[in-house]
mmCIF file of C-alpha atoms in Angstrom:
data_model
loop_
_atom_site.group_PDB
_atom_site.id
_atom_site.type_symbol
_atom_site.label_atom_id
_atom_site.label_comp_id
_atom_site.label_asym_id
_atom_site.label_seq_id
_atom_site.Cartn_x
_atom_site.Cartn_y
_atom_site.Cartn_z
ATOM 1 C CA UNK A 1 0.276 -0.355 0.010
ATOM 2 C CA UNK A 2 2.890 1.971 0.714
ATOM 3 C CA UNK A 3 4.674 1.311 -2.059
ATOM 4 C CA UNK A 4 1.611 2.423 -3.868
ATOM 5 C CA UNK A 5 0.967 5.699 -2.472
ATOM 6 C CA UNK A 6 4.778 6.701 -3.408
ATOM 7 C CA UNK A 7 4.704 5.261 -6.656
ATOM 8 C CA UNK A 8 0.977 7.817 -7.404
ATOM 9 C CA UNK A 9 2.739 10.814 -5.736
ATOM 10 C CA UNK A 10 6.116 10.404 -7.921
ATOM 11 C CA UNK A 11 4.291 10.187 -10.585
ATOM 12 C CA UNK A 12 2.517 13.169 -9.472
ATOM 13 C CA UNK A 13 5.624 15.141 -8.653
ATOM 14 C CA UNK A 14 6.434 14.707 -12.185
ATOM 15 C CA UNK A 15 3.398 15.476 -14.464
ATOM 16 C CA UNK A 16 3.668 18.614 -12.038
ATOM 17 C CA UNK A 17 7.051 19.657 -12.427
ATOM 18 C CA UNK A 18 6.364 18.766 -16.573
ATOM 19 C CA UNK A 19 2.808 21.101 -16.489
ATOM 20 C CA UNK A 20 5.210 23.566 -15.162
ATOM 21 C CA UNK A 21 8.390 23.568 -17.046
ATOM 22 C CA UNK A 22 5.093 23.409 -21.048
ATOM 23 C CA UNK A 23 3.535 26.136 -19.626
ATOM 24 C CA UNK A 24 6.442 27.912 -19.053
ATOM 25 C CA UNK A 25 8.852 27.259 -21.506
ATOM 26 C CA UNK A 26 5.892 28.024 -23.754
ATOM 27 C CA UNK A 27 4.859 31.378 -22.037
ATOM 28 C CA UNK A 28 8.267 32.676 -22.672
ATOM 29 C CA UNK A 29 8.921 31.625 -26.752
ATOM 30 C CA UNK A 30 5.006 33.440 -27.078
ATOM 31 C CA UNK A 31 6.708 36.830 -25.498
ATOM 32 C CA UNK A 32 9.232 36.696 -26.730
ATOM 33 C CA UNK A 33 8.220 36.799 -30.672
ATOM 34 C CA UNK A 34 4.675 39.044 -28.617
ATOM 35 C CA UNK A 35 7.823 41.238 -27.931
ATOM 36 C CA UNK A 36 10.469 40.604 -31.176
ATOM 37 C CA UNK A 37 8.232 40.675 -34.020
ATOM 38 C CA UNK A 38 5.166 42.628 -32.842
ATOM 39 C CA UNK A 39 7.154 44.806 -30.535
ATOM 40 C CA UNK A 40 4.444 44.471 -27.780
ATOM 41 C CA UNK A 41 6.454 45.841 -24.753
ATOM 42 C CA UNK A 42 3.891 46.456 -22.170
ATOM 43 C CA UNK A 43 4.917 43.698 -20.244
ATOM 44 C CA UNK A 44 3.362 44.947 -16.520
ATOM 45 C CA UNK A 45 0.376 45.561 -18.396
ATOM 46 C CA UNK A 46 0.338 42.151 -20.113
ATOM 47 C CA UNK A 47 0.775 40.133 -16.786
ATOM 48 C CA UNK A 48 -2.842 41.692 -15.494
ATOM 49 C CA UNK A 49 -4.118 40.250 -18.517
ATOM 50 C CA UNK A 50 -2.747 36.764 -17.323
ATOM 51 C CA UNK A 51 -4.467 37.032 -13.800
ATOM 52 C CA UNK A 52 -7.602 38.287 -15.699
ATOM 53 C CA UNK A 53 -7.652 35.449 -17.134
ATOM 54 C CA UNK A 54 -7.043 33.539 -15.155
ATOM 55 C CA UNK A 55 -10.016 35.321 -12.857
ATOM 56 C CA UNK A 56 -12.128 34.651 -15.316
ATOM 57 C CA UNK A 57 -11.587 31.246 -14.856
ATOM 58 C CA UNK A 58 -11.291 30.333 -11.388
ATOM 59 C CA UNK A 59 -14.657 32.176 -11.843
ATOM 60 C CA UNK A 60 -15.951 29.972 -13.786
ATOM 61 C CA UNK A 61 -14.842 26.761 -11.781
ATOM 62 C CA UNK A 62 -16.157 28.096 -8.620
ATOM 63 C CA UNK A 63 -19.457 27.935 -10.103
ATOM 64 C CA UNK A 64 -19.105 24.280 -11.455
ATOM 65 C CA UNK A 65 -18.702 23.268 -8.330
ATOM 66 C CA UNK A 66 -14.602 22.234 -8.952
ATOM 67 C CA UNK A 67 -13.844 24.470 -6.539
ATOM 68 C CA UNK A 68 -14.903 24.655 -2.788
ATOM 69 C CA UNK A 69 -15.514 27.793 -1.289
ATOM 70 C CA UNK A 70 -11.905 28.806 1.280
ATOM 71 C CA UNK A 71 -11.370 31.685 3.448
ATOM 72 C CA UNK A 72 -8.022 33.287 3.188
ATOM 73 C CA UNK A 73 -7.395 36.380 5.919
ATOM 74 C CA UNK A 74 -7.410 39.682 4.140
ATOM 75 C CA UNK A 75 -3.699 41.069 6.107
ATOM 76 C CA UNK A 76 -2.513 37.781 4.069
ATOM 77 C CA UNK A 77 -3.361 38.391 1.251
ATOM 78 C CA UNK A 78 -2.431 42.016 0.799
ATOM 79 C CA UNK A 79 0.754 40.857 2.282
ATOM 80 C CA UNK A 80 1.111 38.326 -0.914
ATOM 81 C CA UNK A 81 -0.368 40.677 -3.450
ATOM 82 C CA UNK A 82 2.264 43.046 -2.193
ATOM 83 C CA UNK A 83 5.024 40.780 -2.402
ATOM 84 C CA UNK A 84 3.570 39.383 -6.049
ATOM 85 C CA UNK A 85 3.061 42.822 -7.554
ATOM 86 C CA UNK A 86 7.054 43.892 -6.145
ATOM 87 C CA UNK A 87 8.163 40.812 -8.261
ATOM 88 C CA UNK A 88 6.579 41.478 -10.805
ATOM 89 C CA UNK A 89 7.618 44.814 -11.605
ATOM 90 C CA UNK A 90 10.760 44.905 -9.903
ATOM 91 C CA UNK A 91 11.634 41.909 -12.838
ATOM 92 C CA UNK A 92 11.434 44.285 -15.493
ATOM 93 C CA UNK A 93 12.349 46.930 -13.977
ATOM 94 C CA UNK A 94 15.763 45.380 -13.665
ATOM 95 C CA UNK A 95 16.065 44.262 -16.686
ATOM 96 C CA UNK A 96 15.414 47.073 -18.344
ATOM 97 C CA UNK A 97 18.140 49.329 -15.303
ATOM 98 C CA UNK A 98 20.406 46.394 -16.380
ATOM 99 C CA UNK A 99 22.836 44.721 -18.788
ATOM 100 C CA UNK A 100 21.710 41.277 -19.179
ATOM 101 C CA UNK A 101 24.522 39.644 -17.117
ATOM 102 C CA UNK A 102 24.045 41.427 -14.069
ATOM 103 C CA UNK A 103 19.976 40.733 -14.471
ATOM 104 C CA UNK A 104 20.735 36.508 -14.863
ATOM 105 C CA UNK A 105 22.888 36.517 -11.541
ATOM 106 C CA UNK A 106 20.066 38.487 -9.949
ATOM 107 C CA UNK A 107 17.390 36.254 -10.553
ATOM 108 C CA UNK A 108 20.320 33.274 -9.754
ATOM 109 C CA UNK A 109 20.573 35.009 -5.952
ATOM 110 C CA UNK A 110 16.926 33.938 -5.616
ATOM 111 C CA UNK A 111 18.197 30.942 -4.610
ATOM 112 C CA UNK A 112 20.073 31.624 -1.738
ATOM 113 C CA UNK A 113 17.481 33.924 -0.418
ATOM 114 C CA UNK A 114 14.564 31.042 -0.946
ATOM 115 C CA UNK A 115 17.291 29.150 1.353
ATOM 116 C CA UNK A 116 17.981 31.885 4.103
ATOM 117 C CA UNK A 117 14.239 32.785 4.028
ATOM 118 C CA UNK A 118 13.579 28.893 5.062
ATOM 119 C CA UNK A 119 16.177 28.584 7.261
ATOM 120 C CA UNK A 120 14.909 31.853 9.025
ATOM 121 C CA UNK A 121 11.435 31.364 9.197
ATOM 122 C CA UNK A 122 11.299 27.263 8.804
ATOM 123 C CA UNK A 123 13.570 26.167 10.717
ATOM 124 C CA UNK A 124 14.391 23.560 7.457
ATOM 125 C CA UNK A 125 18.234 22.315 7.913
ATOM 126 C CA UNK A 126 19.731 21.382 4.659
ATOM 127 C CA UNK A 127 22.729 18.711 4.328
ATOM 128 C CA UNK A 128 26.273 18.828 2.899
ATOM 129 C CA UNK A 129 25.252 17.052 0.038
ATOM 130 C CA UNK A 130 22.355 19.609 -0.766
ATOM 131 C CA UNK A 131 24.106 22.717 -0.944
ATOM 132 C CA UNK A 132 26.881 22.102 -2.715
ATOM 133 C CA UNK A 133 24.316 20.759 -5.098
ATOM 134 C CA UNK A 134 22.248 23.851 -5.259
ATOM 135 C CA UNK A 135 25.575 25.506 -5.347
ATOM 136 C CA UNK A 136 27.007 23.510 -9.119
ATOM 137 C CA UNK A 137 23.705 24.180 -11.073
ATOM 138 C CA UNK A 138 24.466 28.302 -9.592
ATOM 139 C CA UNK A 139 27.643 27.892 -11.321
ATOM 140 C CA UNK A 140 26.143 26.085 -14.722
ATOM 141 C CA UNK A 141 23.524 28.488 -15.022
ATOM 142 C CA UNK A 142 25.861 31.570 -14.125
ATOM 143 C CA UNK A 143 28.021 29.927 -16.860
ATOM 144 C CA UNK A 144 25.743 29.244 -19.480
ATOM 145 C CA UNK A 145 23.682 32.828 -19.464
ATOM 146 C CA UNK A 146 26.187 35.263 -17.483
ATOM 147 C CA UNK A 147 28.091 37.280 -19.682
ATOM 148 C CA UNK A 148 28.251 41.128 -19.588
ATOM 149 C CA UNK A 149 27.977 41.939 -16.353
ATOM 150 C CA UNK A 150 27.582 46.072 -15.649
ATOM 151 C CA UNK A 151 26.102 47.317 -12.753
ATOM 152 C CA UNK A 152 25.138 51.413 -11.874
ATOM 153 C CA UNK A 153 22.799 52.147 -8.645
ATOM 154 C CA UNK A 154 19.214 52.257 -9.190
ATOM 155 C CA UNK A 155 19.474 49.229 -11.673
ATOM 156 C CA UNK A 156 21.204 47.373 -8.018
ATOM 157 C CA UNK A 157 17.840 48.310 -6.108
ATOM 158 C CA UNK A 158 15.400 47.806 -8.344
ATOM 159 C CA UNK A 159 17.461 43.633 -8.628
ATOM 160 C CA UNK A 160 17.165 43.481 -4.850
ATOM 161 C CA UNK A 161 13.619 44.397 -5.045
ATOM 162 C CA UNK A 162 13.509 42.319 -7.080
ATOM 163 C CA UNK A 163 14.367 39.352 -5.577
ATOM 164 C CA UNK A 164 13.237 39.839 -1.934
ATOM 165 C CA UNK A 165 10.070 40.152 -3.659
ATOM 166 C CA UNK A 166 10.014 36.920 -5.754
ATOM 167 C CA UNK A 167 11.537 34.812 -3.295
ATOM 168 C CA UNK A 168 9.502 36.224 -0.466
ATOM 169 C CA UNK A 169 6.229 35.844 -2.827
ATOM 170 C CA UNK A 170 7.477 32.044 -3.555
ATOM 171 C CA UNK A 171 8.068 30.662 0.423
ATOM 172 C CA UNK A 172 3.990 33.099 0.773
ATOM 173 C CA UNK A 173 2.515 30.351 -1.280
ATOM 174 C CA UNK A 174 3.833 27.307 0.692
ATOM 175 C CA UNK A 175 2.915 28.715 3.583
ATOM 176 C CA UNK A 176 -0.427 29.579 2.716
ATOM 177 C CA UNK A 177 -0.985 26.053 1.929
ATOM 178 C CA UNK A 178 0.216 24.572 4.544
ATOM 179 C CA UNK A 179 -0.973 27.576 7.290
ATOM 180 C CA UNK A 180 -4.913 27.524 5.607
ATOM 181 C CA UNK A 181 -5.659 24.141 3.657
ATOM 182 C CA UNK A 182 -6.048 25.700 0.253
ATOM 183 C CA UNK A 183 -4.850 23.661 -2.880
ATOM 184 C CA UNK A 184 -3.595 25.899 -5.370
ATOM 185 C CA UNK A 185 -7.369 27.241 -7.382
ATOM 186 C CA UNK A 186 -8.119 28.085 -4.256
ATOM 187 C CA UNK A 187 -5.178 29.941 -3.565
ATOM 188 C CA UNK A 188 -5.212 31.232 -7.382
ATOM 189 C CA UNK A 189 -9.137 32.530 -6.588
ATOM 190 C CA UNK A 190 -7.848 34.654 -3.667
ATOM 191 C CA UNK A 191 -4.816 36.083 -5.254
ATOM 192 C CA UNK A 192 -5.562 35.973 -9.070
ATOM 193 C CA UNK A 193 -8.385 38.499 -8.651
ATOM 194 C CA UNK A 194 -6.201 41.264 -6.465
ATOM 195 C CA UNK A 195 -3.346 41.175 -8.817
ATOM 196 C CA UNK A 196 -5.343 41.913 -12.151
ATOM 197 C CA UNK A 197 -6.875 44.847 -11.037
ATOM 198 C CA UNK A 198 -3.662 46.180 -9.521
ATOM 199 C CA UNK A 199 -1.516 45.316 -12.256
ATOM 200 C CA UNK A 200 -3.677 47.074 -14.528
ATOM 201 C CA UNK A 201 -3.925 49.987 -13.117
ATOM 202 C CA UNK A 202 -0.716 50.207 -12.341
ATOM 203 C CA UNK A 203 0.978 48.696 -15.247
ATOM 204 C CA UNK A 204 -0.444 51.008 -18.497
ATOM 205 C CA UNK A 205 2.001 54.086 -16.266
ATOM 206 C CA UNK A 206 4.548 52.082 -15.220
ATOM 207 C CA UNK A 207 5.075 50.382 -18.864
ATOM 208 C CA UNK A 208 4.666 54.081 -19.378
ATOM 209 C CA UNK A 209 7.203 55.098 -17.400
ATOM 210 C CA UNK A 210 9.405 52.441 -19.117
ATOM 211 C CA UNK A 211 9.253 52.393 -22.477
ATOM 212 C CA UNK A 212 7.732 55.661 -23.318
ATOM 213 C CA UNK A 213 4.785 54.397 -25.543
ATOM 214 C CA UNK A 214 0.691 54.063 -23.824
ATOM 215 C CA UNK A 215 -0.153 50.887 -24.042
ATOM 216 C CA UNK A 216 -4.233 52.039 -25.852
ATOM 217 C CA UNK A 217 -1.755 53.423 -28.298
ATOM 218 C CA UNK A 218 -0.485 50.180 -30.140
ATOM 219 C CA UNK A 219 -2.225 49.408 -33.263
ATOM 220 C CA UNK A 220 -4.374 46.376 -31.873
ATOM 221 C CA UNK A 221 -4.752 43.291 -34.420
ATOM 222 C CA UNK A 222 -6.482 39.856 -34.437
ATOM 223 C CA UNK A 223 -2.954 38.219 -34.688
ATOM 224 C CA UNK A 224 -1.542 40.129 -31.452
ATOM 225 C CA UNK A 225 -3.781 39.964 -29.134
ATOM 226 C CA UNK A 226 -4.088 36.181 -28.730
ATOM 227 C CA UNK A 227 -0.622 36.831 -26.490
ATOM 228 C CA UNK A 228 -2.557 37.966 -24.038
ATOM 229 C CA UNK A 229 -4.256 35.053 -21.879
ATOM 230 C CA UNK A 230 -0.881 33.376 -20.981
ATOM 231 C CA UNK A 231 2.682 35.418 -19.369
ATOM 232 C CA UNK A 232 5.008 38.438 -18.902
ATOM 233 C CA UNK A 233 6.633 39.711 -21.694
ATOM 234 C CA UNK A 234 5.725 41.494 -25.404
ATOM 235 C CA UNK A 235 6.321 43.125 -29.604
ATOM 236 C CA UNK A 236 5.651 46.356 -32.197
ATOM 237 C CA UNK A 237 3.212 45.174 -34.939
ATOM 238 C CA UNK A 238 2.444 43.120 -37.940
ATOM 239 C CA UNK A 239 -0.798 43.651 -38.891
ATOM 240 C CA UNK A 240 -3.362 40.521 -38.285
ATOM 241 C CA UNK A 241 -1.339 38.877 -35.843
ATOM 242 C CA UNK A 242 -0.945 40.284 -32.974
ATOM 243 C CA UNK A 243 -4.166 39.874 -31.076
ATOM 244 C CA UNK A 244 -3.644 36.580 -31.560
ATOM 245 C CA UNK A 245 -0.494 36.320 -29.690
ATOM 246 C CA UNK A 246 -1.549 38.165 -26.866
ATOM 247 C CA UNK A 247 -4.732 35.879 -26.645
ATOM 248 C CA UNK A 248 -1.986 33.117 -26.828
ATOM 249 C CA UNK A 249 -0.438 34.305 -24.518
ATOM 250 C CA UNK A 250 -3.209 35.046 -21.667
ATOM 251 C CA UNK A 251 -4.724 30.940 -22.246
ATOM 252 C CA UNK A 252 -0.684 29.363 -21.634
ATOM 253 C CA UNK A 253 -0.524 32.040 -18.566
ATOM 254 C CA UNK A 254 -3.134 30.440 -16.799
ATOM 255 C CA UNK A 255 -1.751 26.592 -16.429
ATOM 256 C CA UNK A 256 1.528 29.082 -15.682
ATOM 257 C CA UNK A 257 0.388 30.450 -12.758
ATOM 258 C CA UNK A 258 -1.880 27.012 -11.611
ATOM 259 C CA UNK A 259 1.785 24.892 -12.255
ATOM 260 C CA UNK A 260 3.598 27.268 -9.771
ATOM 261 C CA UNK A 261 1.219 27.082 -7.226
ATOM 262 C CA UNK A 262 1.151 23.348 -7.524
ATOM 263 C CA UNK A 263 4.830 23.003 -8.094
ATOM 264 C CA UNK A 264 5.896 25.069 -4.525
ATOM 265 C CA UNK A 265 2.385 23.278 -2.799
ATOM 266 C CA UNK A 266 3.955 20.235 -3.279
ATOM 267 C CA UNK A 267 7.398 20.631 -3.040
ATOM 268 C CA UNK A 268 9.097 24.180 -0.861
ATOM 269 C CA UNK A 269 9.930 27.614 -2.879
ATOM 270 C CA UNK A 270 14.226 26.031 -3.043
ATOM 271 C CA UNK A 271 12.820 23.268 -4.872
ATOM 272 C CA UNK A 272 11.497 25.118 -7.720
ATOM 273 C CA UNK A 273 14.106 27.028 -7.866
ATOM 274 C CA UNK A 274 16.689 24.467 -8.212
ATOM 275 C CA UNK A 275 14.907 22.541 -10.740
ATOM 276 C CA UNK A 276 12.927 25.008 -12.177
ATOM 277 C CA UNK A 277 16.346 26.200 -14.039
ATOM 278 C CA UNK A 278 15.811 23.263 -16.147
ATOM 279 C CA UNK A 279 13.864 25.536 -17.870
ATOM 280 C CA UNK A 280 16.088 27.295 -18.589
ATOM 281 C CA UNK A 281 18.475 25.348 -20.135
ATOM 282 C CA UNK A 282 14.933 24.261 -22.449
ATOM 283 C CA UNK A 283 14.668 28.031 -23.245
ATOM 284 C CA UNK A 284 18.306 28.012 -24.158
ATOM 285 C CA UNK A 285 18.186 25.367 -26.364
ATOM 286 C CA UNK A 286 14.475 25.973 -28.161
ATOM 287 C CA UNK A 287 15.899 30.020 -28.159
ATOM 288 C CA UNK A 288 19.142 28.262 -30.564
ATOM 289 C CA UNK A 289 16.358 26.137 -32.166
ATOM 290 C CA UNK A 290 13.544 28.585 -33.371
ATOM 291 C CA UNK A 291 15.462 31.886 -33.579
ATOM 292 C CA UNK A 292 18.690 30.948 -34.273
ATOM 293 C CA UNK A 293 22.236 29.441 -33.327
ATOM 294 C CA UNK A 294 23.834 32.844 -32.601
ATOM 295 C CA UNK A 295 25.178 31.996 -29.568
ATOM 296 C CA UNK A 296 25.459 28.733 -28.963
ATOM 297 C CA UNK A 297 29.085 27.203 -28.462
ATOM 298 C CA UNK A 298 30.820 24.799 -26.032
ATOM 299 C CA UNK A 299 31.183 27.582 -22.738
ATOM 300 C CA UNK A 300 26.844 27.438 -22.772
ATOM 301 C CA UNK A 301 26.641 23.752 -23.798
ATOM 302 C CA UNK A 302 29.052 23.021 -21.203
ATOM 303 C CA UNK A 303 27.102 25.234 -18.366
ATOM 304 C CA UNK A 304 24.029 23.535 -19.680
ATOM 305 C CA UNK A 305 25.761 20.071 -18.642
ATOM 306 C CA UNK A 306 26.652 21.399 -15.038
ATOM 307 C CA UNK A 307 23.448 23.089 -14.554
ATOM 308 C CA UNK A 308 21.890 19.218 -15.077
ATOM 309 C CA UNK A 309 24.066 17.312 -13.282
ATOM 310 C CA UNK A 310 23.920 20.240 -10.494
ATOM 311 C CA UNK A 311 19.816 19.495 -10.828
ATOM 312 C CA UNK A 312 20.096 15.407 -10.875
ATOM 313 C CA UNK A 313 22.524 15.340 -7.765
ATOM 314 C CA UNK A 314 20.688 17.593 -5.879
ATOM 315 C CA UNK A 315 17.463 16.089 -6.365
ATOM 316 C CA UNK A 316 19.102 12.844 -5.512
ATOM 317 C CA UNK A 317 21.006 14.358 -2.472
ATOM 318 C CA UNK A 318 17.696 16.283 -1.118
ATOM 319 C CA UNK A 319 15.433 13.017 -1.109
ATOM 320 C CA UNK A 320 17.919 11.485 0.748
ATOM 321 C CA UNK A 321 17.366 11.107 4.985
ATOM 322 C CA UNK A 322 18.424 14.259 6.577
ATOM 323 C CA UNK A 323 18.846 15.628 3.100
ATOM 324 C CA UNK A 324 17.112 18.753 3.751
ATOM 325 C CA UNK A 325 14.783 18.292 6.884
ATOM 326 C CA UNK A 326 12.404 21.095 8.866
ATOM 327 C CA UNK A 327 13.116 20.935 13.174
ATOM 328 C CA UNK A 328 10.581 22.648 14.580
ATOM 329 C CA UNK A 329 7.067 21.641 14.917
ATOM 330 C CA UNK A 330 4.344 22.767 11.852
ATOM 331 C CA UNK A 331 2.351 25.586 11.900
ATOM 332 C CA UNK A 332 -0.827 23.633 12.704
ATOM 333 C CA UNK A 333 -0.375 22.125 15.446
ATOM 334 C CA UNK A 334 -0.387 18.967 17.078
ATOM 335 C CA UNK A 335 -1.442 17.045 13.422
ATOM 336 C CA UNK A 336 -0.774 15.824 10.351
ATOM 337 C CA UNK A 337 -2.149 17.902 7.323
ATOM 338 C CA UNK A 338 -1.767 16.881 3.527
ATOM 339 C CA UNK A 339 -1.944 19.803 1.294
ATOM 340 C CA UNK A 340 -1.773 19.559 -3.151
ATOM 341 C CA UNK A 341 0.536 15.912 -2.360
ATOM 342 C CA UNK A 342 2.593 17.125 -0.031
ATOM 343 C CA UNK A 343 2.014 15.675 3.297
ATOM 344 C CA UNK A 344 2.913 17.880 6.771
ATOM 345 C CA UNK A 345 3.612 16.300 10.150
ATOM 346 C CA UNK A 346 4.025 17.880 13.861
ATOM 347 C CA UNK A 347 7.434 15.422 14.613
ATOM 348 C CA UNK A 348 10.975 17.375 14.485
ATOM 349 C CA UNK A 349 13.222 16.488 11.957
ATOM 350 C CA UNK A 350 10.155 15.707 9.104
ATOM 351 C CA UNK A 351 11.441 15.682 5.900
ATOM 352 C CA UNK A 352 10.521 18.379 3.721
#
């Protein structure tokens, strides 16, 4: 019986990661095409449209009875939305103000920051092999993505805000699901409407500040509108196609948002960050395939191999006894609870 449960959990974990990888890579490629080919550069507004589409889906599913009523206190909702929106805005501003190399370094620093949050807030302890495997992943991704590195004061501040807000947002996804026994769709049902409303209000002004272009002045056509139903990036205009990509983007984003909540709920923010760099590798590979092989060299290939080896090592090391343990009592008292396939127990030295 335990073997059957373990097999089911392993299958669920694999399906969750595959769902996240496919939707994340897909949205990046669609948004890259939208921004580069069609010049739709209103990234924050586009993200607001993503969450509006996600909100619409959660409303329909709740109406059909697939999402049960649940409660999330307003203070926790506001904190989550604050962290999430600062993450989105911070990453967009950081990319605008920093070199690509420093932007990539900032993204890599999310892993040690997430580790720090787990150690301080959840009293998690990592084994030596787990720590070393994380360092190998960071090294590999840095080798294949970090090129020119230049830093300026305002770019550094934007990067710091982006890194810490992203780490806190991902930590809170895991925390809120455990604390209030929320499923992934339940949590999305609470957070997506607030994020959509706030980003659609702030987004046009922020995008104008960053790009000096007005979102309402963009020449929307059927093709550009399809991308909006899915992610965070955008392109200027060939007639008839931009609207289609906006709708496509918004559609894929629903899966991206849901899969992120599922994966972080089943695992932790650190595991999501470490194993999530597989998406970085896949985006690089698919970018070389679909957008030309410029930049593909031995240096990049070696970095990819190192990163993948580190991910495999991390998966093995963190799954061993003592690889990654929570040494404090769970926040829910003296009873075990199971949320989205993640078993949380009050026993000291629980494996997470």
